[in-house]
């Protein structure tokens, strides 16, 4: 299994607006009945190095999705994700950004 992680970074004052957009619009597009992505999770950084991040660091919220294979994650990245990331940039930019990481789940 692989996990696709997208971290969104923005002005902390826009947190509620971002969460509403993510819950009401983005999740429906990214995890619809035809999607190969499953088990969406939203997470936020509450502490880094033992300290709560201040406003200068921005707000970081990560969206994670699970996939059976890296190929499935790449297909989702190429087909499903671009329109949603375009909406994010249009709505929250130019002082917002995102970056993606593909993670492989290893057995313990």
Short mmCIF file of N, CA, C and O in Angstrom, two decimals:
data_model
loop_
_atom_site.label_atom_id
_atom_site.label_comp_id
_atom_site.label_asym_id
_atom_site.label_seq_id
_atom_site.Cartn_x
_atom_site.Cartn_y
_atom_site.Cartn_z
N UNK A 1 0.86 -1.18 0.00
CA UNK A 1 0.00 0.00 0.00
C UNK A 1 0.89 1.23 0.00
O UNK A 1 1.96 1.25 0.60
N UNK A 2 0.42 2.29 -0.65
CA UNK A 2 1.11 3.57 -0.67
C UNK A 2 0.15 4.66 -0.18
O UNK A 2 -1.06 4.53 -0.30
N UNK A 3 0.74 5.69 0.36
CA UNK A 3 -0.02 6.84 0.84
C UNK A 3 0.46 8.07 0.08
O UNK A 3 1.66 8.35 0.02
N UNK A 4 -0.48 8.79 -0.50
CA UNK A 4 -0.19 10.05 -1.18
C UNK A 4 -0.51 11.14 -0.18
O UNK A 4 -1.63 11.24 0.33
N UNK A 5 0.48 11.96 0.13
CA UNK A 5 0.33 13.03 1.10
C UNK A 5 0.49 14.37 0.39
O UNK A 5 1.49 14.61 -0.27
N UNK A 6 -0.50 15.23 0.53
CA UNK A 6 -0.42 16.59 0.00
C UNK A 6 -0.49 17.54 1.20
O UNK A 6 -1.46 17.52 1.95
N UNK A 7 0.55 18.34 1.37
CA UNK A 7 0.56 19.31 2.46
C UNK A 7 0.26 20.68 1.88
O UNK A 7 0.92 21.12 0.95
N UNK A 8 -0.77 21.31 2.43
CA UNK A 8 -1.18 22.65 2.03
C UNK A 8 -0.68 23.62 3.09
O UNK A 8 -0.85 23.38 4.29
N UNK A 9 -0.07 24.71 2.66
CA UNK A 9 0.45 25.72 3.58
C UNK A 9 -0.18 27.06 3.22
O UNK A 9 -0.18 27.46 2.04
N UNK A 10 -0.73 27.74 4.23
CA UNK A 10 -1.44 29.00 3.97
C UNK A 10 -1.45 29.87 5.22
O UNK A 10 -1.00 29.45 6.28
N UNK A 11 -2.03 31.03 5.09
CA UNK A 11 -2.21 31.96 6.20
C UNK A 11 -3.13 31.30 7.24
O UNK A 11 -4.22 30.85 6.91
N UNK A 12 -2.71 31.26 8.51
CA UNK A 12 -3.55 30.65 9.55
C UNK A 12 -4.94 31.26 9.67
O UNK A 12 -5.88 30.59 10.08
N UNK A 13 -5.10 32.51 9.28
CA UNK A 13 -6.41 33.16 9.35
C UNK A 13 -7.42 32.55 8.38
O UNK A 13 -8.61 32.78 8.49
N UNK A 14 -6.93 31.75 7.42
CA UNK A 14 -7.83 31.16 6.41
C UNK A 14 -8.17 29.70 6.71
O UNK A 14 -8.74 29.01 5.87
N UNK A 15 -7.85 29.25 7.92
CA UNK A 15 -8.06 27.84 8.27
C UNK A 15 -9.51 27.40 8.08
O UNK A 15 -9.78 26.37 7.45
N UNK A 16 -10.45 28.13 8.64
CA UNK A 16 -11.85 27.71 8.55
C UNK A 16 -12.35 27.72 7.11
O UNK A 16 -13.10 26.84 6.69
N UNK A 17 -11.93 28.71 6.35
CA UNK A 17 -12.29 28.78 4.93
C UNK A 17 -11.72 27.59 4.17
O UNK A 17 -12.40 26.97 3.36
N UNK A 18 -10.45 27.25 4.45
CA UNK A 18 -9.82 26.10 3.81
C UNK A 18 -10.55 24.80 4.17
O UNK A 18 -10.84 23.98 3.31
N UNK A 19 -10.83 24.61 5.46
CA UNK A 19 -11.50 23.38 5.89
C UNK A 19 -12.88 23.25 5.26
O UNK A 19 -13.28 22.16 4.85
N UNK A 20 -13.61 24.34 5.17
CA UNK A 20 -14.93 24.30 4.51
C UNK A 20 -14.78 23.92 3.04
O UNK A 20 -15.53 23.07 2.53
N UNK A 21 -13.82 24.52 2.35
CA UNK A 21 -13.58 24.18 0.94
C UNK A 21 -13.18 22.72 0.80
O UNK A 21 -13.70 22.00 -0.06
N UNK A 22 -12.28 22.25 1.64
CA UNK A 22 -11.83 20.87 1.56
C UNK A 22 -12.99 19.91 1.79
O UNK A 22 -13.19 18.97 1.02
N UNK A 23 -13.76 20.14 2.82
CA UNK A 23 -14.86 19.22 3.17
C UNK A 23 -16.02 19.29 2.19
O UNK A 23 -16.62 18.28 1.86
N UNK A 24 -16.35 20.49 1.73
CA UNK A 24 -17.54 20.67 0.89
C UNK A 24 -17.28 20.47 -0.60
O UNK A 24 -18.19 20.12 -1.34
N UNK A 25 -16.05 20.72 -1.05
CA UNK A 25 -15.77 20.67 -2.49
C UNK A 25 -14.68 19.68 -2.86
O UNK A 25 -14.89 18.80 -3.68
N UNK A 26 -13.51 19.82 -2.28
CA UNK A 26 -12.36 19.04 -2.72
C UNK A 26 -12.53 17.54 -2.46
O UNK A 26 -12.27 16.72 -3.35
N UNK A 27 -12.95 17.17 -1.27
CA UNK A 27 -13.09 15.75 -0.94
C UNK A 27 -14.07 15.07 -1.89
O UNK A 27 -13.82 13.95 -2.35
N UNK A 28 -15.16 15.74 -2.23
CA UNK A 28 -16.14 15.15 -3.16
C UNK A 28 -15.53 14.88 -4.53
O UNK A 28 -15.88 13.90 -5.19
N UNK A 29 -14.63 15.73 -4.96
CA UNK A 29 -13.98 15.54 -6.27
C UNK A 29 -12.90 14.47 -6.20
O UNK A 29 -12.72 13.70 -7.15
N UNK A 30 -12.17 14.42 -5.12
CA UNK A 30 -11.02 13.52 -5.02
C UNK A 30 -11.38 12.10 -4.60
O UNK A 30 -10.66 11.15 -4.92
N UNK A 31 -12.47 11.94 -3.87
CA UNK A 31 -12.84 10.64 -3.32
C UNK A 31 -14.28 10.28 -3.68
O UNK A 31 -15.04 9.83 -2.84
N UNK A 32 -14.63 10.46 -4.95
CA UNK A 32 -15.98 10.11 -5.39
C UNK A 32 -16.08 8.61 -5.63
O UNK A 32 -15.10 7.87 -5.46
N UNK A 33 -17.24 8.14 -6.05
CA UNK A 33 -17.48 6.70 -6.22
C UNK A 33 -16.59 6.06 -7.28
O UNK A 33 -16.37 4.85 -7.27
N UNK A 34 -16.06 6.85 -8.21
CA UNK A 34 -15.19 6.33 -9.26
C UNK A 34 -13.71 6.43 -8.90
O UNK A 34 -12.85 5.95 -9.64
N UNK A 35 -13.40 7.01 -7.78
CA UNK A 35 -12.01 7.27 -7.41
C UNK A 35 -11.29 5.99 -6.98
O UNK A 35 -11.87 5.12 -6.34
N UNK A 36 -10.00 5.91 -7.33
CA UNK A 36 -9.17 4.80 -6.87
C UNK A 36 -8.50 5.15 -5.53
O UNK A 36 -7.86 4.30 -4.93
N UNK A 37 -8.71 6.37 -5.06
CA UNK A 37 -8.20 6.80 -3.76
C UNK A 37 -9.18 6.39 -2.68
O UNK A 37 -10.39 6.38 -2.89
N UNK A 38 -8.65 6.05 -1.51
CA UNK A 38 -9.54 5.67 -0.41
C UNK A 38 -8.98 6.18 0.93
O UNK A 38 -7.83 6.57 1.02
N UNK A 39 -9.84 6.15 1.93
CA UNK A 39 -9.50 6.50 3.31
C UNK A 39 -8.85 7.89 3.45
O UNK A 39 -7.74 8.01 3.96
N UNK A 40 -9.56 8.94 3.05
CA UNK A 40 -8.98 10.28 3.20
C UNK A 40 -8.80 10.64 4.68
O UNK A 40 -9.61 10.28 5.52
N UNK A 41 -7.70 11.35 4.94
CA UNK A 41 -7.42 11.85 6.28
C UNK A 41 -6.89 13.27 6.16
O UNK A 41 -6.06 13.56 5.30
N UNK A 42 -7.35 14.13 7.06
CA UNK A 42 -6.80 15.49 7.18
C UNK A 42 -6.06 15.57 8.50
O UNK A 42 -6.56 15.12 9.53
N UNK A 43 -4.87 16.17 8.45
CA UNK A 43 -4.06 16.31 9.65
C UNK A 43 -3.42 17.69 9.64
O UNK A 43 -3.17 18.25 8.58
N UNK A 44 -3.16 18.20 10.83
CA UNK A 44 -2.49 19.49 10.93
C UNK A 44 -1.35 19.41 11.92
O UNK A 44 -1.37 18.58 12.84
N UNK A 45 -0.36 20.23 11.73
CA UNK A 45 0.79 20.28 12.63
C UNK A 45 0.37 21.09 13.87
O UNK A 45 -0.07 22.23 13.74
N UNK A 46 0.51 20.47 15.03
CA UNK A 46 0.20 21.19 16.27
C UNK A 46 1.46 21.46 17.08
O UNK A 46 1.45 22.28 17.99
N UNK A 47 2.55 20.76 16.73
CA UNK A 47 3.80 20.95 17.43
C UNK A 47 4.95 20.54 16.52
O UNK A 47 4.84 19.54 15.80
N UNK A 48 6.01 21.30 16.52
CA UNK A 48 7.22 20.96 15.75
C UNK A 48 8.41 21.22 16.64
O UNK A 48 8.60 22.35 17.12
N UNK A 49 9.20 20.20 16.89
CA UNK A 49 10.36 20.36 17.77
C UNK A 49 9.97 20.74 19.18
O UNK A 49 10.70 21.46 19.85
N UNK A 50 8.80 20.29 19.62
CA UNK A 50 8.34 20.59 20.97
C UNK A 50 7.68 21.95 21.14
O UNK A 50 7.31 22.32 22.24
N UNK A 51 7.51 22.67 20.03
CA UNK A 51 6.88 24.00 20.12
C UNK A 51 5.72 24.10 19.13
O UNK A 51 5.77 23.55 18.04
N UNK A 52 4.73 24.87 19.54
CA UNK A 52 3.61 25.15 18.66
C UNK A 52 4.07 26.14 17.59
O UNK A 52 4.68 27.16 17.93
N UNK A 53 3.81 25.86 16.30
CA UNK A 53 4.23 26.79 15.25
C UNK A 53 3.54 28.14 15.40
O UNK A 53 2.35 28.21 15.70
N UNK A 54 4.29 29.22 15.20
CA UNK A 54 3.68 30.55 15.28
C UNK A 54 3.14 30.96 13.90
O UNK A 54 3.33 30.25 12.91
N UNK A 55 2.47 32.07 13.85
CA UNK A 55 1.81 32.53 12.62
C UNK A 55 2.79 32.73 11.47
O UNK A 55 2.42 32.61 10.31
N UNK A 56 4.05 33.04 11.79
CA UNK A 56 5.04 33.24 10.73
C UNK A 56 5.31 31.97 9.92
O UNK A 56 5.76 32.04 8.78
N UNK A 57 5.05 30.82 10.51
CA UNK A 57 5.29 29.55 9.82
C UNK A 57 4.12 29.16 8.93
O UNK A 57 4.24 28.24 8.14
N UNK A 58 3.01 29.82 9.05
CA UNK A 58 1.83 29.48 8.28
C UNK A 58 1.13 28.26 8.86
O UNK A 58 1.63 27.61 9.77
N UNK A 59 -0.01 27.98 8.32
CA UNK A 59 -0.81 26.83 8.71
C UNK A 59 -0.51 25.69 7.74
O UNK A 59 -0.56 25.88 6.53
N UNK A 60 -0.17 24.53 8.27
CA UNK A 60 0.07 23.36 7.44
C UNK A 60 -1.00 22.32 7.71
O UNK A 60 -1.18 21.89 8.86
N UNK A 61 -1.71 21.93 6.65
CA UNK A 61 -2.72 20.87 6.75
C UNK A 61 -2.41 19.84 5.67
O UNK A 61 -2.26 20.20 4.49
N UNK A 62 -2.33 18.58 6.07
CA UNK A 62 -2.02 17.50 5.14
C UNK A 62 -3.26 16.68 4.85
O UNK A 62 -4.02 16.33 5.75
N UNK A 63 -3.45 16.38 3.58
CA UNK A 63 -4.48 15.45 3.12
C UNK A 63 -3.77 14.18 2.69
O UNK A 63 -2.82 14.24 1.91
N UNK A 64 -4.24 13.05 3.20
CA UNK A 64 -3.65 11.77 2.80
C UNK A 64 -4.72 10.88 2.19
O UNK A 64 -5.88 10.91 2.58
N UNK A 65 -4.26 10.11 1.19
CA UNK A 65 -5.10 9.12 0.52
C UNK A 65 -4.32 7.83 0.39
O UNK A 65 -3.11 7.86 0.17
N UNK A 66 -4.99 6.71 0.49
CA UNK A 66 -4.36 5.40 0.34
C UNK A 66 -4.64 4.84 -1.04
O UNK A 66 -5.73 5.03 -1.60
N UNK A 67 -3.64 4.09 -1.55
CA UNK A 67 -3.74 3.43 -2.85
C UNK A 67 -3.13 2.05 -2.76
O UNK A 67 -2.21 1.82 -1.96
N UNK A 68 -3.60 1.15 -3.61
CA UNK A 68 -3.04 -0.20 -3.65
C UNK A 68 -1.63 -0.21 -4.21
O UNK A 68 -0.79 -0.99 -3.78
N UNK A 69 -1.36 0.65 -5.19
CA UNK A 69 -0.06 0.67 -5.85
C UNK A 69 0.38 2.11 -6.13
O UNK A 69 -0.44 3.03 -6.18
N UNK A 70 1.67 2.28 -6.35
CA UNK A 70 2.20 3.59 -6.73
C UNK A 70 1.63 4.01 -8.08
O UNK A 70 1.38 5.20 -8.30
N UNK A 71 1.42 3.06 -9.00
CA UNK A 71 0.84 3.39 -10.30
C UNK A 71 -0.55 4.00 -10.14
O UNK A 71 -0.89 4.96 -10.85
N UNK A 72 -1.35 3.47 -9.22
CA UNK A 72 -2.68 4.05 -8.97
C UNK A 72 -2.55 5.47 -8.44
O UNK A 72 -3.30 6.36 -8.84
N UNK A 73 -1.59 5.69 -7.53
CA UNK A 73 -1.38 7.03 -6.98
C UNK A 73 -0.93 8.00 -8.08
O UNK A 73 -1.39 9.15 -8.12
N UNK A 74 -0.08 7.53 -8.98
CA UNK A 74 0.37 8.39 -10.08
C UNK A 74 -0.78 8.74 -11.03
O UNK A 74 -0.87 9.88 -11.50
N UNK A 75 -1.64 7.78 -11.30
CA UNK A 75 -2.81 8.04 -12.15
C UNK A 75 -3.71 9.08 -11.50
O UNK A 75 -4.18 10.02 -12.16
N UNK A 76 -3.97 8.94 -10.22
CA UNK A 76 -4.80 9.91 -9.47
C UNK A 76 -4.15 11.28 -9.52
O UNK A 76 -4.83 12.30 -9.73
N UNK A 77 -2.83 11.32 -9.36
CA UNK A 77 -2.08 12.57 -9.43
C UNK A 77 -2.22 13.23 -10.80
O UNK A 77 -2.37 14.45 -10.90
N UNK A 78 -2.18 12.45 -11.85
CA UNK A 78 -2.21 12.98 -13.21
C UNK A 78 -3.61 13.35 -13.70
O UNK A 78 -3.75 14.27 -14.50
N UNK A 79 -4.63 12.64 -13.22
CA UNK A 79 -5.97 12.80 -13.77
C UNK A 79 -6.91 13.56 -12.82
O UNK A 79 -7.58 14.52 -13.22
N UNK A 80 -6.97 13.14 -11.58
CA UNK A 80 -7.97 13.66 -10.64
C UNK A 80 -7.50 14.89 -9.88
O UNK A 80 -8.28 15.81 -9.63
N UNK A 81 -6.25 14.91 -9.51
CA UNK A 81 -5.74 15.95 -8.62
C UNK A 81 -5.57 17.34 -9.24
O UNK A 81 -5.86 18.35 -8.58
N UNK A 82 -5.10 17.48 -10.49
CA UNK A 82 -4.82 18.82 -11.02
C UNK A 82 -5.95 19.85 -10.93
O UNK A 82 -5.70 20.99 -10.52
N UNK A 83 -7.21 19.49 -11.26
CA UNK A 83 -8.25 20.52 -11.14
C UNK A 83 -8.45 21.01 -9.70
O UNK A 83 -8.69 22.19 -9.47
N UNK A 84 -8.31 20.11 -8.74
CA UNK A 84 -8.51 20.49 -7.34
C UNK A 84 -7.36 21.38 -6.86
O UNK A 84 -7.58 22.38 -6.18
N UNK A 85 -6.14 21.04 -7.25
CA UNK A 85 -5.00 21.88 -6.87
C UNK A 85 -5.08 23.24 -7.55
O UNK A 85 -4.68 24.25 -6.96
N UNK A 86 -5.62 23.28 -8.77
CA UNK A 86 -5.84 24.56 -9.44
C UNK A 86 -6.85 25.41 -8.69
O UNK A 86 -6.66 26.63 -8.55
N UNK A 87 -7.91 24.79 -8.19
CA UNK A 87 -8.90 25.52 -7.39
C UNK A 87 -8.26 26.05 -6.11
O UNK A 87 -8.53 27.18 -5.70
N UNK A 88 -7.44 25.23 -5.46
CA UNK A 88 -6.76 25.67 -4.24
C UNK A 88 -5.91 26.91 -4.52
O UNK A 88 -6.00 27.91 -3.80
N UNK A 89 -5.12 26.86 -5.58
CA UNK A 89 -4.24 27.98 -5.91
C UNK A 89 -5.05 29.23 -6.23
O UNK A 89 -4.72 30.33 -5.79
N UNK A 90 -6.14 29.07 -6.99
CA UNK A 90 -6.97 30.21 -7.34
C UNK A 90 -7.66 30.81 -6.12
O UNK A 90 -7.78 32.03 -6.01
N UNK A 91 -8.08 29.96 -5.20
CA UNK A 91 -8.84 30.43 -4.05
C UNK A 91 -7.95 30.96 -2.93
O UNK A 91 -8.29 31.94 -2.27
N UNK A 92 -6.80 30.34 -2.71
CA UNK A 92 -5.98 30.68 -1.54
C UNK A 92 -4.64 31.32 -1.88
O UNK A 92 -3.96 31.82 -1.00
N UNK A 93 -4.24 31.31 -3.16
CA UNK A 93 -2.98 31.92 -3.58
C UNK A 93 -3.09 33.42 -3.60
O UNK A 93 -4.15 33.97 -3.31
N UNK A 94 -2.04 34.13 -3.88
CA UNK A 94 -0.71 33.65 -4.26
C UNK A 94 0.18 33.33 -3.07
O UNK A 94 1.30 32.85 -3.25
N UNK A 95 -0.29 33.55 -1.85
CA UNK A 95 0.55 33.32 -0.67
C UNK A 95 0.21 31.99 0.00
O UNK A 95 0.17 31.90 1.22
N UNK A 96 -0.07 31.00 -0.82
CA UNK A 96 -0.34 29.65 -0.34
C UNK A 96 0.38 28.69 -1.27
O UNK A 96 0.63 29.02 -2.43
N UNK A 97 0.73 27.54 -0.74
CA UNK A 97 1.42 26.57 -1.57
C UNK A 97 1.04 25.17 -1.14
O UNK A 97 0.38 24.98 -0.12
N UNK A 98 1.47 24.20 -1.92
CA UNK A 98 1.26 22.80 -1.58
C UNK A 98 2.46 22.02 -2.08
O UNK A 98 3.17 22.45 -2.98
N UNK A 99 2.69 20.87 -1.46
CA UNK A 99 3.69 19.94 -1.97
C UNK A 99 3.20 18.53 -1.69
O UNK A 99 2.42 18.30 -0.77
N UNK A 100 3.63 17.61 -2.51
CA UNK A 100 3.16 16.23 -2.42
C UNK A 100 4.31 15.28 -2.14
O UNK A 100 5.44 15.50 -2.56
N UNK A 101 3.98 14.22 -1.42
CA UNK A 101 4.92 13.17 -1.09
C UNK A 101 4.22 11.83 -1.25
O UNK A 101 3.07 11.68 -0.83
N UNK A 102 4.90 10.88 -1.86
CA UNK A 102 4.37 9.53 -2.00
C UNK A 102 5.12 8.63 -1.02
O UNK A 102 6.36 8.58 -1.05
N UNK A 103 4.39 7.97 -0.16
CA UNK A 103 4.97 7.14 0.90
C UNK A 103 4.59 5.68 0.71
O UNK A 103 3.44 5.38 0.37
N UNK A 104 5.51 4.79 0.95
CA UNK A 104 5.21 3.36 0.91
C UNK A 104 5.07 2.87 2.35
O UNK A 104 5.89 3.19 3.21
N UNK A 105 4.03 2.10 2.60
CA UNK A 105 3.80 1.53 3.92
C UNK A 105 4.67 0.26 4.03
O UNK A 105 4.58 -0.63 3.20
N UNK A 106 5.50 0.22 5.06
CA UNK A 106 6.39 -0.91 5.27
C UNK A 106 5.86 -1.79 6.39
O UNK A 106 5.29 -1.29 7.38
N UNK A 107 6.07 -3.09 6.29
CA UNK A 107 5.64 -3.98 7.39
C UNK A 107 6.51 -3.77 8.62
O UNK A 107 7.69 -3.46 8.52
N UNK A 108 5.91 -3.93 9.77
CA UNK A 108 6.66 -3.83 11.04
C UNK A 108 7.27 -5.17 11.38
O UNK A 108 6.78 -6.20 11.10
#
